[in-house]
XYZ file of N, CA, C and O in Angstrom:
672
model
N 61.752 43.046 -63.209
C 62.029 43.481 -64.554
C 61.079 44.624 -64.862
O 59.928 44.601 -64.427
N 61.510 45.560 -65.557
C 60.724 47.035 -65.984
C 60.968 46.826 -67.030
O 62.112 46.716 -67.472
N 59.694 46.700 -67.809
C 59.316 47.566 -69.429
C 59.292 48.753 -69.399
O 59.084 49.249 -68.291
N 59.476 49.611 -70.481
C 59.015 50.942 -71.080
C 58.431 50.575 -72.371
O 59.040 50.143 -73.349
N 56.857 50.856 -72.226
C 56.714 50.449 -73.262
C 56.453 52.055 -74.351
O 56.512 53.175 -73.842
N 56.235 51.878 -75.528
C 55.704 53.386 -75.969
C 54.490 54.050 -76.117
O 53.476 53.379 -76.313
N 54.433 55.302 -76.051
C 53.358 56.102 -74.924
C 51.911 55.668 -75.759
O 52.076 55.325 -76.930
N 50.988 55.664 -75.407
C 50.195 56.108 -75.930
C 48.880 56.356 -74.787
O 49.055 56.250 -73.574
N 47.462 56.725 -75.456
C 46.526 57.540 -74.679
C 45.738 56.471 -74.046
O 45.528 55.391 -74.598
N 45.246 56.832 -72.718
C 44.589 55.978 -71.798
C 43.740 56.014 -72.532
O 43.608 56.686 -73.555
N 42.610 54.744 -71.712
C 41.259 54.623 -72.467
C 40.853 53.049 -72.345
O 41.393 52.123 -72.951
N 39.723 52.960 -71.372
C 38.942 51.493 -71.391
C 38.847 50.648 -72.112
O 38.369 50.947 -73.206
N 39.216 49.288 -71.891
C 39.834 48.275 -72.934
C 38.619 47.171 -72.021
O 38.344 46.920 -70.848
N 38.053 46.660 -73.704
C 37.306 45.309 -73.130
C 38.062 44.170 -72.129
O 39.192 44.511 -71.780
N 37.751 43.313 -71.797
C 38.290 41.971 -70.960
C 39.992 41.970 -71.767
O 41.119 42.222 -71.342
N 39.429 41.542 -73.127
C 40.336 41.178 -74.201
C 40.811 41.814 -75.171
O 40.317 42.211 -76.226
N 42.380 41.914 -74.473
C 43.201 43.251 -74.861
C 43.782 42.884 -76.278
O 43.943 41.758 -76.749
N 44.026 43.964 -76.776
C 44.508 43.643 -78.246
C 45.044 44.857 -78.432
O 44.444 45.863 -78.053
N 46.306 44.919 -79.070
C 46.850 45.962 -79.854
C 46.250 46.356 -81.070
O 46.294 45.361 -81.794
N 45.614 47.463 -81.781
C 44.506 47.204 -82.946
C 45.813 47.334 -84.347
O 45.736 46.667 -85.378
N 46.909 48.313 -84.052
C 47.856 48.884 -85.133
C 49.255 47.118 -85.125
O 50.032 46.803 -86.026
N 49.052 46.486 -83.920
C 49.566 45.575 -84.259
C 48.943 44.302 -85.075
O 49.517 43.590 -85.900
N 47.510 44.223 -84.568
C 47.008 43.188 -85.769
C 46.411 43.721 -86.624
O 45.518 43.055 -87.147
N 46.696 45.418 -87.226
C 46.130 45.451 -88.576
C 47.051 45.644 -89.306
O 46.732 45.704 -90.493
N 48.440 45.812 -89.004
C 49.680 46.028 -89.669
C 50.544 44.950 -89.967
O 51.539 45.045 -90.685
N 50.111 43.826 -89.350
C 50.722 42.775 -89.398
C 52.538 42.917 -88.899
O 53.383 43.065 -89.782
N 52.856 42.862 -87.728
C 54.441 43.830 -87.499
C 55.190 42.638 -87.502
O 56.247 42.657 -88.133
N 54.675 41.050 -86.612
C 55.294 39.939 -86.321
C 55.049 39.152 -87.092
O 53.868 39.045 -87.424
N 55.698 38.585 -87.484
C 55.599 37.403 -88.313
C 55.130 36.063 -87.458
O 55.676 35.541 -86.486
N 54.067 35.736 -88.082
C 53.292 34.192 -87.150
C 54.367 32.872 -87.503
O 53.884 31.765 -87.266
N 55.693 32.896 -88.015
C 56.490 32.098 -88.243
C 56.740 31.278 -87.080
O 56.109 31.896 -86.223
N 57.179 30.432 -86.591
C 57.847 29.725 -85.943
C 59.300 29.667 -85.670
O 59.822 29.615 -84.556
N 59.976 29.683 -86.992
C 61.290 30.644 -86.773
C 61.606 31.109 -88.093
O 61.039 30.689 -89.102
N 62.711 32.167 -88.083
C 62.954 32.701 -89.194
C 64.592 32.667 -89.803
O 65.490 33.010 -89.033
N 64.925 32.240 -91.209
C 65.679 32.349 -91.176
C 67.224 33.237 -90.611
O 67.150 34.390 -90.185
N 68.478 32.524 -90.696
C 69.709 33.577 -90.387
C 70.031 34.845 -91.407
O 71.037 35.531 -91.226
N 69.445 35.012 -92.096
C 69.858 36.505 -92.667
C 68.477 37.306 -92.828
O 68.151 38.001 -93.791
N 67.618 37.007 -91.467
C 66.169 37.737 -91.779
C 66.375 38.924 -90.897
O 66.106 38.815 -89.701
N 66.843 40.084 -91.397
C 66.907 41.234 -90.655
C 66.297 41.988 -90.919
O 66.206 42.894 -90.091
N 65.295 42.155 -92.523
C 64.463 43.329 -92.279
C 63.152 42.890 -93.396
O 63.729 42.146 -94.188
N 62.115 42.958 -93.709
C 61.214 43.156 -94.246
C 60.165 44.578 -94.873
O 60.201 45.727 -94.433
N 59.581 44.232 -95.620
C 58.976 45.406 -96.253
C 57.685 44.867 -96.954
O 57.561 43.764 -97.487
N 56.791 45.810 -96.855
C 55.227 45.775 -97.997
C 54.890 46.913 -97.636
O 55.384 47.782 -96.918
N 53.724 46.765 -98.393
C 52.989 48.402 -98.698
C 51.612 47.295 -98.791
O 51.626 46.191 -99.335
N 50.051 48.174 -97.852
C 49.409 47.843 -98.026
C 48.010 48.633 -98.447
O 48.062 49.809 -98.087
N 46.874 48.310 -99.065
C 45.552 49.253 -99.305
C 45.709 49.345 -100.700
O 46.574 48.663 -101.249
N 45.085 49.996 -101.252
C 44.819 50.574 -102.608
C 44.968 51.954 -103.331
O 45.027 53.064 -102.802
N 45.010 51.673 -104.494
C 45.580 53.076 -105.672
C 46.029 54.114 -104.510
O 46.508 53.390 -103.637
N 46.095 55.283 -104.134
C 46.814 56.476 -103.712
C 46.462 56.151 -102.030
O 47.250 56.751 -101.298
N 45.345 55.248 -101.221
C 45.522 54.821 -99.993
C 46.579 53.645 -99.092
O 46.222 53.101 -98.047
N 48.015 53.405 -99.815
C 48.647 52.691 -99.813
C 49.521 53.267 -98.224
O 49.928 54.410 -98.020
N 49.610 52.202 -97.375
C 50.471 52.448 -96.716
C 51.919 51.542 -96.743
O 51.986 50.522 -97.429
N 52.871 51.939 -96.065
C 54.245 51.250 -96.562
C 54.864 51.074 -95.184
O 55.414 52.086 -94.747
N 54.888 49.864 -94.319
C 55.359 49.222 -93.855
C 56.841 48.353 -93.519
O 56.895 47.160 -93.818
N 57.863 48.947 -92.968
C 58.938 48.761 -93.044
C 59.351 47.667 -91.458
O 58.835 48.113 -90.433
N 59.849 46.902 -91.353
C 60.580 46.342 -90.527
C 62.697 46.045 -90.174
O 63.347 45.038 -90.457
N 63.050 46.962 -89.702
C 64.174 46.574 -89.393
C 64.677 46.477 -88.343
O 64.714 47.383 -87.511
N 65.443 44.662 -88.126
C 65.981 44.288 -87.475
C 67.331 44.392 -87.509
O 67.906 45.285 -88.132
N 67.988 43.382 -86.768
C 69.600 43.538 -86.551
C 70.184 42.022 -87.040
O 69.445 41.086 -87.344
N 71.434 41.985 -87.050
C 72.084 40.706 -87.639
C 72.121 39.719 -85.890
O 72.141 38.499 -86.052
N 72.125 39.972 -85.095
C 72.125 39.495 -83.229
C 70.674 39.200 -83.177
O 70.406 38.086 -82.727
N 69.936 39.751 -83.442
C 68.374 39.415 -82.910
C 67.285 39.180 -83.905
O 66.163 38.916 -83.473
N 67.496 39.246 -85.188
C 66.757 39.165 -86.282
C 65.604 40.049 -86.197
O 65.557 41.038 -85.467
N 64.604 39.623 -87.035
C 63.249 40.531 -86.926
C 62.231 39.848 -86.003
O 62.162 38.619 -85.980
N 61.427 40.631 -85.230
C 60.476 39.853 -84.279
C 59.496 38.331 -84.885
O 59.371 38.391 -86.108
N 58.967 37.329 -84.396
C 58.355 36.234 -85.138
C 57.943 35.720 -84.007
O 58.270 35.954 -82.843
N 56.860 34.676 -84.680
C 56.393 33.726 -83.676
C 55.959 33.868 -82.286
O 54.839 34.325 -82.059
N 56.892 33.452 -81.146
C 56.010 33.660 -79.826
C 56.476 35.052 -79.449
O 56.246 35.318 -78.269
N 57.136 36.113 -80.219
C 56.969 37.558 -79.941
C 55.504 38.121 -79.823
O 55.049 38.955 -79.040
N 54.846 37.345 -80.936
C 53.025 38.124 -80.838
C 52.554 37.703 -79.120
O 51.906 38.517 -78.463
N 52.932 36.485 -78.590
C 52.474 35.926 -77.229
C 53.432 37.040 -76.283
O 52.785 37.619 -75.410
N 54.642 37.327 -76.360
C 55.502 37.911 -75.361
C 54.058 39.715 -75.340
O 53.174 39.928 -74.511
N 54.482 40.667 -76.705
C 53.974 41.624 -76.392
C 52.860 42.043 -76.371
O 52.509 43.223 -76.343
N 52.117 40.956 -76.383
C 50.404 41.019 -75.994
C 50.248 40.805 -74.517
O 49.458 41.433 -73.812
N 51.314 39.580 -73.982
C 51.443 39.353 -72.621
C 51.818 41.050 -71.918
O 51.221 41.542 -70.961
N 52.451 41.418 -72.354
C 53.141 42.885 -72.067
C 51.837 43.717 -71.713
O 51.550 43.764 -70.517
N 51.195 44.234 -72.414
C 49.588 44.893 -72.896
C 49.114 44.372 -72.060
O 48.719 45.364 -71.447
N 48.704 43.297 -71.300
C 47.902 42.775 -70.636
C 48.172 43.519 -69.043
O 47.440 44.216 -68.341
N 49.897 42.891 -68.821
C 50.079 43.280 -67.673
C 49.990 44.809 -67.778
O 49.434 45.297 -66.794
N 50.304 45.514 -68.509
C 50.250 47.566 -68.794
C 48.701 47.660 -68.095
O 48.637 48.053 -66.931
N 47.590 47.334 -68.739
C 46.622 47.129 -68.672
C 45.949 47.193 -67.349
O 45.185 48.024 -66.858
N 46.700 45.528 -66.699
C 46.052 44.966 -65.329
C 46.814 46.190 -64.014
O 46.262 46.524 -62.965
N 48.243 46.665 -64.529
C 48.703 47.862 -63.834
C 47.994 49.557 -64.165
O 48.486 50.680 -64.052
N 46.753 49.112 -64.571
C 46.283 50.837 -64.248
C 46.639 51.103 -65.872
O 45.604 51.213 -66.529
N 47.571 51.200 -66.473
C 48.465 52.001 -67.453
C 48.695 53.356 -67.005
O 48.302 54.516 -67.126
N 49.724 52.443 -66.295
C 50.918 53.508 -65.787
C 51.438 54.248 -66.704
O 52.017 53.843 -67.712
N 51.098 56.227 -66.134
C 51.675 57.020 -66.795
C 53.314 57.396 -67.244
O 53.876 58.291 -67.875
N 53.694 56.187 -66.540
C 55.370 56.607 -67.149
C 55.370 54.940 -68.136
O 56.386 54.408 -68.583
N 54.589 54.647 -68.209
C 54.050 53.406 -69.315
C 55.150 52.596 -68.737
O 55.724 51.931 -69.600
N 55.466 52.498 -67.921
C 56.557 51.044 -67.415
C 55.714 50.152 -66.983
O 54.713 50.314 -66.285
N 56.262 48.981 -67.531
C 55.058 47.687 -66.603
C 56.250 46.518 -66.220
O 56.783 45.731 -67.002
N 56.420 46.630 -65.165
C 56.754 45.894 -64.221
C 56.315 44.313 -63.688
O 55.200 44.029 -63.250
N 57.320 43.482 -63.815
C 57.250 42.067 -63.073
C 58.291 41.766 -62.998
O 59.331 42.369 -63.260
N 57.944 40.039 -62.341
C 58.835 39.015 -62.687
C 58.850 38.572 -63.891
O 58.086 39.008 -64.752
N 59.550 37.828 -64.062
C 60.056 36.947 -65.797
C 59.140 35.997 -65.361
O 58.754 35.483 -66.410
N 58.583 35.476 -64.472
C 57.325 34.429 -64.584
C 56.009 35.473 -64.805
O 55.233 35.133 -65.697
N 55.845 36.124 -64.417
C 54.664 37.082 -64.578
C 54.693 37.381 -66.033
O 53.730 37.315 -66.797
N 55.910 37.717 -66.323
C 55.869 38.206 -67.838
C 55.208 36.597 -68.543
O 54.121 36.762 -69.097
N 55.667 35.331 -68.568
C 55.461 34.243 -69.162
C 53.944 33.887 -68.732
O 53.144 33.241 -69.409
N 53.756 34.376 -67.628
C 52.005 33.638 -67.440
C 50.946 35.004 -68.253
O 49.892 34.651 -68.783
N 51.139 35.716 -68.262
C 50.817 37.214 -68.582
C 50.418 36.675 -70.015
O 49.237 36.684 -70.362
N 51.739 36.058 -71.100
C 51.514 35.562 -72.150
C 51.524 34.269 -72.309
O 52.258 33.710 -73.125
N 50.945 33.843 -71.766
C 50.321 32.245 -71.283
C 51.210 31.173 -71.675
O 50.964 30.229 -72.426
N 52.138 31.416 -71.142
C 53.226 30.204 -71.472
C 54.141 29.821 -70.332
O 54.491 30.552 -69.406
N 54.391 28.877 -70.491
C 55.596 27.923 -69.077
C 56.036 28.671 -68.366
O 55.925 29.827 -68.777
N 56.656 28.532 -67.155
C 57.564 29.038 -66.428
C 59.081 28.013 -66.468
O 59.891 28.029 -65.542
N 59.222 27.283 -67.539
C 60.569 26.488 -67.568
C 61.598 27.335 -67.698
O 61.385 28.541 -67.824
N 62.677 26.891 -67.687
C 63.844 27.534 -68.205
C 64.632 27.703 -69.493
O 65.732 28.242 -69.616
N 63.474 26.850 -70.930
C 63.047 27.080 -71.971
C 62.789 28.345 -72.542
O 63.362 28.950 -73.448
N 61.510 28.714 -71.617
C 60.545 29.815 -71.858
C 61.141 31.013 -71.268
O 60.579 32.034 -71.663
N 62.343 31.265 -70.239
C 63.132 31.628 -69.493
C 64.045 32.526 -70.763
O 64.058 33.756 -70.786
N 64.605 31.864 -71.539
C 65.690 31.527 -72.688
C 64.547 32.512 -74.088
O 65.081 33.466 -74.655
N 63.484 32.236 -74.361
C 62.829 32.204 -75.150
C 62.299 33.848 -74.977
O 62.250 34.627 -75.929
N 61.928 34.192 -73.614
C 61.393 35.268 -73.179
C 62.624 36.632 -73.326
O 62.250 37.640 -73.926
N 63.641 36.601 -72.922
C 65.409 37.025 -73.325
C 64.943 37.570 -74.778
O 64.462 38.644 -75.138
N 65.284 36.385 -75.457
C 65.450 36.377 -76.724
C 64.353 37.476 -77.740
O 64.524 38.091 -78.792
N 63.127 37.307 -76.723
C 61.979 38.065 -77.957
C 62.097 39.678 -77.058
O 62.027 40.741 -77.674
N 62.252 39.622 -75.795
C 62.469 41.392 -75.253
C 63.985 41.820 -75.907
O 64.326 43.002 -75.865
N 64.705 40.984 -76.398
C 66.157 41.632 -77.256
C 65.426 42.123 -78.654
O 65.555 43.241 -79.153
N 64.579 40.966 -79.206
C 64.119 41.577 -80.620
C 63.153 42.841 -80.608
O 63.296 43.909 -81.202
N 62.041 42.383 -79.692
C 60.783 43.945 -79.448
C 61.730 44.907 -78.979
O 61.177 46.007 -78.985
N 63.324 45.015 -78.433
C 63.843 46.311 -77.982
C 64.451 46.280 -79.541
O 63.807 47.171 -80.096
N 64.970 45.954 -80.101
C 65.972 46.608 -80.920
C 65.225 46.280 -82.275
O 65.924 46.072 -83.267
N 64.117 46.233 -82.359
C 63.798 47.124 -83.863
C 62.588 47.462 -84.110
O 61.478 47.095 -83.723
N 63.199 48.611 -85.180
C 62.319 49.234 -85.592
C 61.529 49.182 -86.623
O 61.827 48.730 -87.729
N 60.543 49.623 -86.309
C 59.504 49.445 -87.425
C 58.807 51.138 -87.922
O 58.342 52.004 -87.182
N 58.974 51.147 -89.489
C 58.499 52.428 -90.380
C 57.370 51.865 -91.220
O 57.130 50.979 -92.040
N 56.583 53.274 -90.296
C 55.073 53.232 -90.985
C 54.701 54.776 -91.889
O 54.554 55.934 -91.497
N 54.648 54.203 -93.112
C 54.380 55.694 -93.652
C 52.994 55.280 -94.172
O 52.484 54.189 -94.425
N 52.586 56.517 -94.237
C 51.737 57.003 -94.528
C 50.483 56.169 -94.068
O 49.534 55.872 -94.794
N 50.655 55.799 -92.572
C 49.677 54.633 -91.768
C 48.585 54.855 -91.700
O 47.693 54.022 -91.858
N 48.413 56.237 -91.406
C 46.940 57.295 -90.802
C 47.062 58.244 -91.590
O 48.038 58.447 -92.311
N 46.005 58.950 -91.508
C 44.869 59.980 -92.489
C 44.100 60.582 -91.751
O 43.271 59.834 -91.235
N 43.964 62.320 -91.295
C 43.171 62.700 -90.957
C 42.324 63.007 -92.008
O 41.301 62.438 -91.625
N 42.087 63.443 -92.919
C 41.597 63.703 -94.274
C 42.221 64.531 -94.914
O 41.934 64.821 -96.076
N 43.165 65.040 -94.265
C 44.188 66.301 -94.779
C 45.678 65.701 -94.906
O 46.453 66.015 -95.809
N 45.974 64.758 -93.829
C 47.302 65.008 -93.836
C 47.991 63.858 -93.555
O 47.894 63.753 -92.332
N 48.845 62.624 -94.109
C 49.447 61.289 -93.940
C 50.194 61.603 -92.577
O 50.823 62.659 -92.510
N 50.164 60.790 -91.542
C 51.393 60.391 -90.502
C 52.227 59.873 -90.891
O 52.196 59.429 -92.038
N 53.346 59.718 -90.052
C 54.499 58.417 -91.056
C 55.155 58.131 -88.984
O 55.432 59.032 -88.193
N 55.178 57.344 -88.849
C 55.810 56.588 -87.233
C 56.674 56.043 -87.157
O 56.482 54.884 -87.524
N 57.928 56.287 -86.763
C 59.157 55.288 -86.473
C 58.962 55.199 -85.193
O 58.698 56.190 -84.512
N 59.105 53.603 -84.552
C 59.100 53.551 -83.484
C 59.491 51.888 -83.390
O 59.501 51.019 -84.262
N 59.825 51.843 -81.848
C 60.157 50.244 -81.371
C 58.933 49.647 -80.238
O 58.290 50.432 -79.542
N 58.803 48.679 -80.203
C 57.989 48.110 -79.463
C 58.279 48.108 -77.948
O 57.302 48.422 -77.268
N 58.970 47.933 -77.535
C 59.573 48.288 -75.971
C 61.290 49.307 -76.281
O 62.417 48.978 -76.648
N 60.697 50.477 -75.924
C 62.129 51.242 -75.299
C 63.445 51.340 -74.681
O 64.480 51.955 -74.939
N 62.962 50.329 -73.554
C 64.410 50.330 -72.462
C 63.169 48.954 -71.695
O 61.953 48.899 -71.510
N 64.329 48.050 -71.451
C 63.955 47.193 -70.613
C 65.336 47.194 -69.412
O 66.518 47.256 -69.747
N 64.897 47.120 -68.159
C 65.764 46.655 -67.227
C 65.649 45.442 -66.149
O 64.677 45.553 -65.401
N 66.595 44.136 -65.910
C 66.169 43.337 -65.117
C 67.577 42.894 -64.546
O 68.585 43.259 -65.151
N 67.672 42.208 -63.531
C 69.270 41.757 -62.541
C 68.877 40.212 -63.065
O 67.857 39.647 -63.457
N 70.390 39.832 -62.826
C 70.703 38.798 -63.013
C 71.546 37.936 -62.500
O 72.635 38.480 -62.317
N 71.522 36.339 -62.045
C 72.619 36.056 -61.216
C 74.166 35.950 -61.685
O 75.115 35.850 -60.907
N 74.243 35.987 -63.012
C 75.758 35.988 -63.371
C 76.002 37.639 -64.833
O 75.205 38.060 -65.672
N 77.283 38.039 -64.526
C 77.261 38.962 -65.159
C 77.193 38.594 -67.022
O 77.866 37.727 -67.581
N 76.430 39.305 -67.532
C 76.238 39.388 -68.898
C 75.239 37.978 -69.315
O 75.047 37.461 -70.416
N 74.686 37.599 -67.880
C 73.825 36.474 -68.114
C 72.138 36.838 -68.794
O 72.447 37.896 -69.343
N 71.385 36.757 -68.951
C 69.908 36.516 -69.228
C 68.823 36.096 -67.860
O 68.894 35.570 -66.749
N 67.639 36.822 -68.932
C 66.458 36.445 -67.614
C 66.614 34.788 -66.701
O 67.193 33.722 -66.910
N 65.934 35.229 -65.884
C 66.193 33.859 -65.384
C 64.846 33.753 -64.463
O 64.060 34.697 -64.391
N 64.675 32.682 -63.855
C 63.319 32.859 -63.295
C 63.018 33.551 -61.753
O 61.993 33.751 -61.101
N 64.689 33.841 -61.500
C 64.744 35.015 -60.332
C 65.163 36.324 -60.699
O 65.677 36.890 -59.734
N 65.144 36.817 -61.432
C 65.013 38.000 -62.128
C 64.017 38.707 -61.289
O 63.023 38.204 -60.767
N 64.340 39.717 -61.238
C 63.052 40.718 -60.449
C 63.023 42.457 -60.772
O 63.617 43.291 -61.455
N 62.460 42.406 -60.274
C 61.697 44.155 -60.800
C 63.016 44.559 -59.885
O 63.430 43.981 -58.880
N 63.532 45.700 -60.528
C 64.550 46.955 -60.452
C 64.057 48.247 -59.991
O 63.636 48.722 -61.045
N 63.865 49.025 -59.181
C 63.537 50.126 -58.255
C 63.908 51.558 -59.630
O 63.773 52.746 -59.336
């Protein structure tokens, strides 16, 4: 299986990897699950004219990311990480690598579970305005958490499975 994840600049990371714009933005919801019509969310955070505005949209098929998504794309980061951070930012495994990566089972649960959260981190997006400040000038970022994922499978239009394997 190949991630793409989105680009950003090399640079030495303690033992213990962390996304800093994912746990200061709060993107996943620590829910457990989320309701059937949860497709998009919104806040604005900081104070008087330092307010940033935080957008989440999902889809009516995959909802908005939650719960063991924070374990899937930290697992992700880890392996980017333990691979160098590869300049075409793809990080590559198995669907068990991906699950031990983010410290969870290799059942066919977690199999099911792992599917489910690389459908949500591919298909939505999240709008950040006015996130960053050089002292002059607001950013604003649309972007998705993984780009393009590719993996084989033993039946057509089937899901990861625990023989799933990296794609050339």
């Amino acid at each position: 299986m190949t991630l793409l994840h989105r680009a950003s600049e090399k640079r030495s990371l303690p033992r213990h990897i962390d996304e800093l714009n994912l746990a200061r933005l709060g993107l996943i919801s620590m829910q457990s699950r989320v309701g059937a019509g949860s497709t998009s969310w919104e806040d604005e955070y900081g104070e008087g004219d330092e307010r940033m505005s935080v957008k989440c949209i999902g889809t009516p098929q995959y909802l908005v990311p939650f719960g063991l998504d924070n374990d899937i794309i930290i697992g992700i980061l880890c392996l980017f990480a333990a691979q160098g951070f590869p300049a075409t930012n793809a990080v590559t495994g198995t669907a068990n690598q991906f699950l031990r990566a983010s410290g969870l089972d290799t059942s066919g649960r977690y199999h099911r579970n792992l599917h489910e959260s690389l459908m949500r981190l591919s298909h939505t997006n999240f709008h950040i305005e006015r996130g960053w400040h050089d002292g002059k000038r607001y950013r604003t970022v649309i972007f998705r958490h993984l780009h393009e994922i590719m993996f084989d499978t033993g039946q057509s239009g089937g899901t990861i499975d625990q023989d799933s394997l990296t794609l050339p």
